[in-house]
Short mmCIF file of C-alpha atoms and ligand atoms in Angstrom, two decimals:
data_model
loop_
_atom_site.label_atom_id
_atom_site.label_comp_id
_atom_site.label_asym_id
_atom_site.label_seq_id
_atom_site.Cartn_x
_atom_site.Cartn_y
_atom_site.Cartn_z
CA MET A 1 -18.07 -20.34 13.61
CA ARG A 2 -14.58 -19.78 12.99
CA PHE A 3 -13.76 -16.45 12.84
CA SER A 4 -10.41 -17.51 10.58
CA PHE A 5 -9.23 -20.31 8.28
CA ALA A 6 -5.93 -19.32 8.38
CA GLU A 7 -4.20 -22.74 9.11
CA GLY A 8 -0.64 -22.36 7.76
CA LEU A 9 2.45 -20.69 6.65
CA ARG A 10 4.68 -21.51 3.20
CA CYS A 11 7.94 -20.35 2.54
CA VAL A 12 8.05 -18.43 -0.79
CA THR A 13 11.55 -20.13 -1.82
CA CYS A 14 11.87 -23.57 -0.48
CA GLY A 15 8.05 -24.13 -0.36
CA THR A 16 8.14 -25.75 3.16
CA THR A 17 5.16 -25.31 5.04
CA TYR A 18 4.57 -24.93 8.81
CA GLY A 19 1.83 -24.45 11.34
CA PHE A 20 0.60 -21.21 11.90
CA ASP A 21 1.79 -20.87 15.34
CA GLU A 22 4.68 -22.27 14.60
CA LEU A 23 6.91 -19.17 12.94
CA MET A 24 6.28 -15.60 13.75
CA TYR A 25 8.80 -13.99 11.02
CA THR A 26 10.86 -15.92 8.41
CA CYS A 27 11.69 -19.43 7.22
CA PRO A 28 14.75 -20.62 9.18
CA GLY A 29 16.38 -22.12 6.51
CA CYS A 30 16.13 -19.43 3.71
CA GLY A 31 16.18 -16.57 6.29
CA PRO A 32 14.94 -12.62 5.49
CA ILE A 33 14.12 -11.65 2.26
CA ALA A 34 14.18 -15.13 0.57
CA GLY A 35 12.40 -17.01 3.32
CA THR A 36 9.02 -14.62 3.45
CA LEU A 37 5.94 -16.61 4.09
CA ASP A 38 2.74 -17.28 2.33
CA VAL A 39 -0.36 -17.65 4.72
CA LEU A 40 -2.15 -20.73 3.53
CA TYR A 41 -5.65 -21.33 4.66
CA ASP A 42 -8.19 -23.94 4.62
CA LYS A 43 -9.76 -24.10 1.29
CA GLY A 44 -12.79 -26.45 2.26
CA GLY A 45 -13.90 -24.68 5.17
CA LEU A 46 -13.70 -21.15 3.28
CA ALA A 47 -15.29 -22.44 0.42
CA ALA A 48 -18.59 -23.32 2.72
CA SER A 49 -18.18 -20.00 4.88
CA PHE A 50 -17.06 -17.20 2.44
CA GLY A 51 -18.56 -15.89 -0.86
CA PRO A 52 -20.52 -13.23 -2.29
CA GLU A 53 -24.15 -14.41 -0.85
CA ILE A 54 -22.58 -14.13 2.74
CA LEU A 55 -20.86 -11.00 2.28
CA GLN A 56 -23.74 -9.22 0.79
CA ARG A 57 -25.80 -9.79 4.04
CA ARG A 58 -22.68 -8.24 6.02
CA THR A 59 -23.06 -4.80 7.32
CA ASP A 60 -19.41 -4.40 9.12
CA PRO A 61 -17.78 -1.49 6.41
CA THR A 62 -14.06 -2.91 7.50
CA ILE A 63 -11.46 -5.08 6.13
CA TRP A 64 -13.29 -7.46 9.07
CA ARG A 65 -16.04 -8.20 6.68
CA TYR A 66 -13.62 -10.49 4.89
CA HIS A 67 -12.17 -12.21 8.77
CA GLU A 68 -12.34 -15.63 7.55
CA ILE A 69 -10.01 -15.27 5.04
CA LEU A 70 -7.73 -13.00 7.26
CA PRO A 71 -5.54 -14.48 9.66
CA ILE A 72 -6.67 -13.52 12.84
CA HIS A 73 -8.43 -16.34 14.83
CA ASP A 74 -9.67 -14.24 17.94
CA ALA A 75 -12.22 -11.11 17.12
CA ALA A 76 -11.36 -9.45 20.43
CA ALA A 77 -7.79 -8.95 19.37
CA VAL A 78 -9.10 -6.44 16.42
CA VAL A 79 -8.37 -2.94 17.47
CA PRO A 80 -11.40 -0.84 17.26
CA ILE A 81 -10.23 1.59 14.86
CA PRO A 82 -11.85 1.14 10.95
CA VAL A 83 -9.46 0.31 8.21
CA GLY A 84 -10.63 -0.28 4.76
CA MET A 85 -13.83 -0.31 2.35
CA THR A 86 -12.41 2.83 0.55
CA PRO A 87 -14.01 4.03 -2.15
CA LEU A 88 -13.48 2.57 -5.66
CA TYR A 89 -15.21 5.14 -8.23
CA ARG A 90 -14.85 6.13 -11.87
CA LEU A 91 -12.81 8.71 -13.04
CA GLU A 92 -14.13 10.50 -16.22
CA CYS A 93 -11.63 13.84 -16.23
CA ASP A 94 -9.03 13.85 -18.65
CA ILE A 95 -5.83 13.08 -16.34
CA GLY A 96 -3.60 11.86 -19.38
CA ALA A 97 -4.69 8.29 -20.03
CA SER A 98 -5.93 6.97 -23.52
CA PRO A 99 -9.71 8.32 -23.97
CA GLY A 100 -11.21 5.04 -24.30
CA MET A 101 -10.01 3.37 -21.04
CA ARG A 102 -12.44 2.35 -18.42
CA LEU A 103 -10.37 4.46 -15.46
CA PHE A 104 -11.33 3.67 -11.73
CA VAL A 105 -9.40 4.82 -8.39
CA LYS A 106 -9.32 2.88 -5.48
CA ASP A 107 -8.41 5.64 -2.95
CA ASP A 108 -6.61 4.40 0.18
CA THR A 109 -5.51 7.70 1.02
CA ARG A 110 -8.67 7.82 3.00
CA HIS A 111 -7.56 5.70 6.15
CA PRO A 112 -7.24 6.94 9.43
CA SER A 113 -3.53 7.74 9.50
CA GLY A 114 -3.57 8.70 5.86
CA SER A 115 -2.17 5.82 3.97
CA ALA A 116 -3.04 2.05 2.81
CA LYS A 117 -0.19 0.84 5.51
CA ASP A 118 -3.24 0.96 7.87
CA ARG A 119 -4.44 -2.12 6.20
CA ALA A 120 -1.51 -3.80 7.28
CA THR A 121 -1.19 -2.45 10.50
CA ALA A 122 -4.83 -3.30 11.39
CA VAL A 123 -3.75 -7.28 10.94
CA GLY A 124 -0.13 -6.98 12.80
CA LEU A 125 -1.32 -5.29 15.77
CA ALA A 126 -4.52 -7.97 15.99
CA ARG A 127 -1.71 -10.48 15.68
CA ALA A 128 0.63 -8.59 18.59
CA ARG A 129 -2.53 -8.87 21.08
CA GLU A 130 -3.26 -12.31 20.26
CA VAL A 131 0.42 -13.41 21.17
CA GLY A 132 0.28 -11.11 23.91
CA ALA A 133 3.06 -8.73 22.83
CA ALA A 134 4.34 -6.61 25.48
CA ALA A 135 5.59 -3.51 22.82
CA VAL A 136 5.29 -3.34 18.70
CA ALA A 137 8.02 -1.67 16.48
CA ALA A 138 7.94 -1.07 12.81
CA ALA A 139 11.18 0.11 10.93
CA SER A 140 9.45 2.75 8.17
CA THR A 141 9.86 5.31 5.73
CA GLY A 142 7.12 7.16 7.62
CA ASN A 143 3.77 5.87 6.84
CA ALA A 144 3.89 2.45 8.36
CA ALA A 145 5.38 4.02 11.40
CA SER A 146 2.66 6.80 11.50
CA SER A 147 0.04 3.53 10.89
CA LEU A 148 1.79 1.72 13.82
CA ALA A 149 1.62 4.42 15.87
CA THR A 150 -2.04 5.24 15.46
CA PHE A 151 -3.07 1.76 16.62
CA ALA A 152 -0.70 1.33 19.01
CA ALA A 153 -2.12 4.33 20.84
CA ARG A 154 -5.59 2.83 20.73
CA ALA A 155 -4.21 -0.45 22.08
CA ALA A 156 -2.29 1.08 24.33
CA LEU A 157 0.79 -0.99 23.60
CA PRO A 158 4.28 0.86 23.64
CA CYS A 159 5.55 1.69 20.35
CA TYR A 160 9.28 1.74 19.04
CA VAL A 161 9.75 3.38 15.49
CA PHE A 162 12.95 3.52 13.49
CA ALA A 163 12.41 5.94 10.67
CA PRO A 164 14.84 7.77 8.76
CA ALA A 165 15.92 11.51 10.37
CA SER A 166 15.11 12.49 6.60
CA ALA A 167 11.70 11.34 6.57
CA PRO A 168 8.77 14.17 5.20
CA ALA A 169 8.11 16.18 8.53
CA ALA A 170 4.56 15.74 8.92
CA LYS A 171 4.88 11.87 8.68
CA LEU A 172 7.25 12.15 11.78
CA ILE A 173 4.88 14.59 13.47
CA GLN A 174 2.13 11.86 13.52
CA ILE A 175 4.35 9.40 14.89
CA ARG A 176 5.22 11.33 18.08
CA ALA A 177 1.50 13.22 18.21
CA HIS A 178 0.51 9.46 19.06
CA GLY A 179 3.18 8.60 21.64
CA ALA A 180 5.42 6.69 20.06
CA ILE A 181 9.11 6.60 20.59
CA LEU A 182 10.59 7.67 17.72
CA PHE A 183 14.08 7.02 16.47
CA ALA A 184 15.30 9.51 14.13
CA VAL A 185 17.65 7.55 12.05
CA ASP A 186 20.93 9.29 11.09
CA GLY A 187 20.83 7.00 8.07
CA THR A 188 18.80 5.29 5.14
CA TYR A 189 15.48 3.38 5.93
CA ASP A 190 17.41 -0.01 4.73
CA GLN A 191 19.62 1.14 7.78
CA ALA A 192 16.74 1.66 9.97
CA PHE A 193 15.30 -1.46 9.11
CA ASP A 194 18.17 -3.65 10.48
CA LEU A 195 18.14 -1.72 13.62
CA CYS A 196 14.78 -2.18 14.05
CA THR A 197 15.07 -6.06 13.71
CA GLU A 198 17.78 -5.86 15.88
CA ALA A 199 15.95 -4.13 18.47
CA CYS A 200 13.36 -6.47 18.19
CA ARG A 201 15.34 -9.43 18.81
CA ARG A 202 17.26 -8.02 21.83
CA MET A 203 14.05 -6.48 23.59
CA GLY A 204 11.47 -9.38 22.54
CA ILE A 205 9.02 -6.64 20.85
CA TYR A 206 6.78 -7.84 18.09
CA ASN A 207 8.15 -6.46 14.70
CA ARG A 208 5.54 -4.76 12.27
CA SER A 209 8.27 -4.18 9.80
CA THR A 210 7.57 -4.86 6.25
CA ALA A 211 8.05 -8.68 4.74
CA ILE A 212 9.59 -10.05 8.05
CA ASN A 213 6.21 -10.22 9.16
CA PRO A 214 4.32 -12.49 6.95
CA LEU A 215 0.79 -11.24 8.07
CA LEU A 216 1.26 -7.72 6.75
CA GLY A 217 0.69 -8.80 3.20
CA GLU A 218 -2.64 -9.94 4.11
CA GLY A 219 -3.73 -6.89 5.50
CA LYS A 220 -3.20 -5.37 2.21
CA LYS A 221 -4.80 -8.04 -0.11
CA THR A 222 -7.97 -6.76 1.31
CA ILE A 223 -7.43 -3.87 -1.38
CA SER A 224 -8.37 -6.86 -4.00
CA LEU A 225 -11.19 -8.29 -2.32
CA GLU A 226 -12.94 -4.95 -1.79
CA ILE A 227 -12.22 -4.09 -5.65
CA TRP A 228 -13.86 -7.46 -6.37
CA GLU A 229 -16.83 -6.73 -4.15
CA GLN A 230 -17.29 -3.30 -5.04
CA LEU A 231 -17.15 -4.32 -8.91
CA GLY A 232 -20.06 -6.51 -8.34
CA PHE A 233 -17.68 -9.68 -7.26
CA ARG A 234 -15.49 -9.55 -10.63
CA ALA A 235 -12.10 -8.36 -11.17
CA PRO A 236 -10.72 -5.34 -13.28
CA GLU A 237 -8.71 -6.09 -16.19
CA THR A 238 -5.40 -3.93 -14.82
CA ILE A 239 -4.06 -2.68 -11.63
CA LEU A 240 -1.36 -0.20 -11.17
CA VAL A 241 0.26 -0.24 -7.96
CA PRO A 242 3.28 1.60 -6.28
CA VAL A 243 5.86 -0.49 -5.25
CA GLY A 244 8.89 0.26 -2.58
CA ASP A 245 9.73 -2.93 -0.30
CA GLY A 246 6.98 -4.74 -2.54
CA CYS A 247 4.33 -5.63 -0.02
CA ILE A 248 1.62 -3.73 -1.21
CA VAL A 249 2.00 -5.30 -4.62
CA GLY A 250 2.43 -8.98 -3.32
CA GLY A 251 -0.35 -8.44 -1.16
CA VAL A 252 -2.86 -7.70 -4.03
CA TYR A 253 -1.75 -10.54 -5.95
CA LYS A 254 -2.14 -12.75 -3.08
CA GLY A 255 -5.74 -11.52 -2.54
CA PHE A 256 -6.62 -11.92 -6.22
CA ARG A 257 -5.06 -15.42 -5.99
CA ASP A 258 -7.07 -16.67 -2.74
CA LEU A 259 -10.31 -15.40 -4.98
CA LEU A 260 -8.89 -17.14 -8.01
CA ASP A 261 -8.19 -20.68 -5.22
CA LEU A 262 -11.79 -20.65 -4.39
CA GLY A 263 -13.27 -20.31 -7.67
CA LEU A 264 -14.61 -16.65 -7.13
CA ILE A 265 -12.76 -15.08 -10.20
CA GLU A 266 -11.87 -16.77 -13.48
CA ARG A 267 -8.28 -14.97 -13.79
CA VAL A 268 -5.97 -12.66 -11.78
CA PRO A 269 -5.81 -9.48 -12.88
CA LYS A 270 -2.99 -7.81 -14.86
CA ILE A 271 -0.63 -6.61 -11.89
CA VAL A 272 1.37 -3.67 -13.19
CA GLY A 273 4.16 -2.39 -10.58
CA VAL A 274 5.31 1.16 -10.60
CA GLN A 275 8.89 2.42 -9.12
CA ALA A 276 10.45 5.33 -9.31
CA ALA A 277 13.57 5.43 -11.86
CA GLY A 278 15.40 6.64 -8.94
CA SER A 279 14.50 3.66 -6.80
CA ALA A 280 14.02 0.69 -8.58
CA ALA A 281 15.76 -2.71 -7.49
CA ILE A 282 12.59 -4.70 -8.38
CA ALA A 283 12.03 -3.28 -11.92
CA THR A 284 15.51 -3.88 -12.68
CA ALA A 285 15.64 -7.44 -11.68
CA TRP A 286 12.43 -8.06 -13.45
CA GLN A 287 14.16 -6.46 -16.94
CA ARG A 288 16.87 -8.64 -16.06
CA GLN A 289 14.55 -11.85 -15.98
CA SER A 290 16.56 -12.59 -12.43
CA ASP A 291 14.74 -13.58 -9.32
CA ARG A 292 16.83 -11.87 -6.68
CA CYS A 293 17.38 -7.81 -6.74
CA THR A 294 20.76 -5.86 -5.98
CA PRO A 295 21.15 -2.93 -4.04
CA VAL A 296 20.61 0.39 -6.09
CA ASP A 297 21.48 3.93 -4.56
CA VAL A 298 18.29 5.57 -4.04
CA ARG A 299 17.57 9.22 -4.77
CA THR A 300 13.61 10.00 -5.73
CA VAL A 301 10.94 12.51 -4.17
CA ALA A 302 8.86 9.96 -3.56
CA ASP A 303 10.15 8.67 -0.41
CA SER A 304 7.39 5.87 0.32
CA ILE A 305 9.18 3.93 -2.21
CA SER A 306 12.47 4.76 -1.68
CA VAL A 307 14.19 1.23 -0.85
CA SER A 308 17.83 0.23 -1.61
CA MET A 309 17.33 -3.39 -1.17
CA PRO A 310 13.63 -4.46 -1.31
CA ARG A 311 12.10 -6.73 1.36
CA ASP A 312 9.29 -8.11 -0.17
CA GLN A 313 10.96 -8.26 -3.47
CA VAL A 314 10.25 -12.16 -4.01
CA LYS A 315 6.55 -11.94 -3.70
CA ALA A 316 6.43 -8.39 -5.52
CA LEU A 317 8.29 -10.60 -8.74
CA ARG A 318 5.77 -13.34 -8.52
CA ALA A 319 2.98 -10.96 -8.41
CA ILE A 320 4.11 -9.16 -11.77
CA ARG A 321 4.92 -12.71 -13.37
CA ALA A 322 2.37 -14.64 -12.38
CA SER A 323 -0.50 -12.16 -13.28
CA GLY A 324 1.04 -11.65 -16.79
CA GLY A 325 1.94 -7.94 -15.44
CA CYS A 326 5.07 -6.00 -15.99
CA PHE A 327 6.73 -2.97 -14.27
CA ILE A 328 7.17 0.66 -15.24
CA THR A 329 9.48 3.06 -14.00
CA VAL A 330 8.91 6.62 -14.00
CA SER A 331 10.94 9.93 -13.46
CA ASP A 332 10.36 12.50 -10.59
CA GLU A 333 9.28 15.06 -12.78
CA ALA A 334 6.39 12.46 -14.20
CA ILE A 335 5.49 11.80 -10.85
CA LEU A 336 5.07 15.79 -9.67
CA ASP A 337 3.21 16.06 -13.02
CA ALA A 338 0.86 13.46 -11.98
CA MET A 339 0.46 14.44 -8.44
CA ALA A 340 -0.70 18.04 -9.79
CA ALA A 341 -2.98 16.34 -12.57
CA LEU A 342 -4.64 14.29 -10.05
CA ALA A 343 -5.23 17.29 -7.55
CA SER A 344 -6.27 19.83 -10.00
CA ARG A 345 -8.40 17.92 -12.49
CA ALA A 346 -9.70 14.85 -10.43
CA GLY A 347 -9.79 16.28 -6.92
CA ILE A 348 -7.30 13.39 -5.41
CA PHE A 349 -4.65 15.00 -3.41
CA VAL A 350 -1.73 12.16 -3.19
CA GLU A 351 1.80 12.19 -2.01
CA PRO A 352 4.41 11.43 -4.74
CA ALA A 353 4.39 7.51 -4.16
CA ALA A 354 0.66 7.35 -4.47
CA ALA A 355 1.01 9.33 -7.90
CA ALA A 356 3.24 7.19 -9.56
CA PRO A 357 0.60 4.74 -10.69
CA LEU A 358 -0.72 7.19 -12.93
CA ALA A 359 2.56 8.63 -13.85
CA GLY A 360 3.26 4.95 -15.30
CA LEU A 361 -0.10 4.60 -16.71
CA ARG A 362 0.58 7.87 -19.06
CA GLU A 363 3.95 6.46 -19.78
CA ALA A 364 2.54 3.21 -20.92
CA CYS A 365 -0.37 5.22 -23.01
CA LEU A 366 2.20 6.97 -24.66
CA THR A 367 4.37 3.48 -25.51
CA GLY A 368 1.38 1.78 -26.36
CA GLY A 369 1.93 -0.14 -23.73
CA PHE A 370 -1.91 -1.18 -22.64
CA GLY A 371 -5.15 -1.65 -24.76
CA GLN A 372 -6.99 1.72 -25.70
CA ASP A 373 -10.46 0.52 -23.58
CA GLU A 374 -9.00 -1.56 -20.87
CA GLU A 375 -10.34 -1.22 -17.50
CA VAL A 376 -7.72 -0.28 -14.93
CA VAL A 377 -8.03 0.60 -11.61
CA LEU A 378 -5.30 3.09 -10.24
CA LEU A 379 -4.30 2.65 -6.31
CA HIS A 380 -3.70 5.82 -4.59
CA THR A 381 -1.67 4.58 -1.42
CA GLY A 382 -0.65 8.09 0.54
CA HIS A 383 -2.34 11.31 1.34
CA GLY A 384 -0.96 14.53 0.08
CA LEU A 385 -0.83 16.62 3.22
CA LYS A 386 2.00 13.74 4.18
CA ASP A 387 4.53 15.30 2.28
CA ILE A 388 4.07 19.01 2.27
CA ASP A 389 7.35 19.73 0.68
CA SER A 390 6.76 17.60 -2.44
CA ALA A 391 2.90 19.07 -2.34
CA ARG A 392 4.51 22.43 -2.53
CA ARG A 393 6.55 21.40 -5.77
CA ALA A 394 3.47 19.78 -7.52
CA ALA A 395 1.36 23.06 -6.82
CA SER A 396 4.59 25.66 -7.62
CA TRP A 397 2.44 26.03 -10.87
CA ASN A 398 -0.11 28.06 -9.34
CA GLU A 399 1.37 30.60 -6.94
CA PRO A 400 -1.04 32.29 -4.14
CA LEU A 401 -1.94 36.40 -5.30
CA THR A 402 -0.54 37.81 -1.88
CA VAL A 403 -2.98 41.13 -1.29
CA SER A 404 -3.48 43.79 1.37
CA PRO A 405 -7.09 43.55 2.79
CA GLU A 406 -8.38 45.64 0.51
CA TRP A 407 -11.22 45.06 -2.47
CA ASP A 408 -9.24 47.64 -4.73
CA GLU A 409 -6.06 45.91 -4.62
CA VAL A 410 -8.10 42.50 -4.96
CA ALA A 411 -9.57 43.98 -8.24
CA ARG A 412 -6.37 45.22 -9.43
CA VAL A 413 -4.29 42.05 -8.90
CA LEU A 414 -7.22 40.09 -10.55
CA ALA A 415 -7.04 42.50 -13.74
CA GLU A 416 -3.16 41.85 -13.79
CA ARG A 417 -2.97 38.38 -13.40
CA LEU A 418 -5.87 36.27 -14.64
CA PRO A 419 -6.15 32.70 -13.34
CA LYS A 420 -3.31 30.52 -15.71
CA GLY A 421 -5.53 27.51 -15.75
CA SER A 422 -4.93 24.34 -14.46
CA LYS A 423 -2.15 21.94 -15.14
C1 PLP B 501 4.54 1.84 1.95
C2 PLP B 501 4.01 2.60 0.30
C3 PLP B 501 4.21 2.33 -1.01
C4 PLP B 501 4.97 1.02 -1.48
O1 PLP B 501 4.35 -0.19 -0.60
P1 PLP B 501 5.50 -1.47 -0.40
O2 PLP B 501 4.63 -2.15 0.34
O3 PLP B 501 6.53 -1.07 0.03
O4 PLP B 501 5.82 -1.70 -1.88
C5 PLP B 501 3.32 3.11 -1.52
N1 PLP B 501 2.88 4.09 -1.24
C6 PLP B 501 2.45 4.63 -0.07
C7 PLP B 501 2.04 6.01 0.11
C8 PLP B 501 3.18 3.79 1.11
O5 PLP B 501 3.15 4.24 2.21
ZN1 ZN B 502 12.52 -21.41 3.21
#
């Protein structure tokens, strides 16, 4: 029994294929960004060893239930922190979608470090252990690093992190709590990214930075494998995904594409990428029908998708085009409104980037972009406590009632200010 059927890598731009162990990062001919790599699998082997019947008998409630179609060959390399199989459930309350829509949430806030980054880290760190890395590193807007720090702590591997000093405080504290060496970079995420690449090259550290590492998207693709299994082994019609560097959206496509290639679904769902209007490099390239992004000046409340030059842009553009989807851009105001609606009406507390999919759906419903009765999945990628300042803004409509510890005052304040109702 093989643990994995991963057997090769292929450059997304020039199509050159490489043996699985031949390259660690990007295609030498095409370099970073253009030369990101897809992981290839032995389709014949998979067809015989992977599918609904086998999965139905499996009890492992983590992403490793899909180990045949993940790029780790040594089961012992997996770090024993459970990741994946997050809930997928119907959302029937009114949060501003079209009334006839069949709406689902995939709640990826429920991960060990509080974001979808744990899916990629689980795979990346297993690979670091397979290749015998002495240390790991990542550039991050905050979540990738807090995720890496979590897993590195459990694996007892030294961990170096490069994040903008301006990242939300909670994310930086998570990194420190787990014992990682945090370089709080006085600069942008893009500058932190280049610094991390340099550090890994000079110090021989295993690099878990987005897009440069081809295995991270394979971790992210488990979102699609899970949705497929949770819907009773079928694909939804549409899925909305927040997009920064583009790794998640590229991974979501890869998951459905692998299932299509194995004949396990009939078509890939329409994938809709949602970017903040103040950080919309990939959406802009898509609108211009261009294959490459030009760097943008970024300004958005959604720090996790605040990227000037997206590193996984090639896979992100392919995901949207090949699936027949689209990009939607949303304002910070729409993001904060969506956060408030999710928290106060659906009981789902997310950080700004993770509210972007709902903001995008509301926008599309207004402009008639989607079918009224479509089956739509919203992917929520990060927990609300990750960014307290933004959470405070989204909750600003609901000020606390400050009282002294006496019933009379409670009664007086209540009479004066009955609840305004939810937003
Ligand atoms: C990283 C992240 C994203 C964006 O993912 P990309 O792969 O950079 O597009 C969205 N939401 C949250 C919460 C994230 O941490
Ligand atoms: Zn290439």
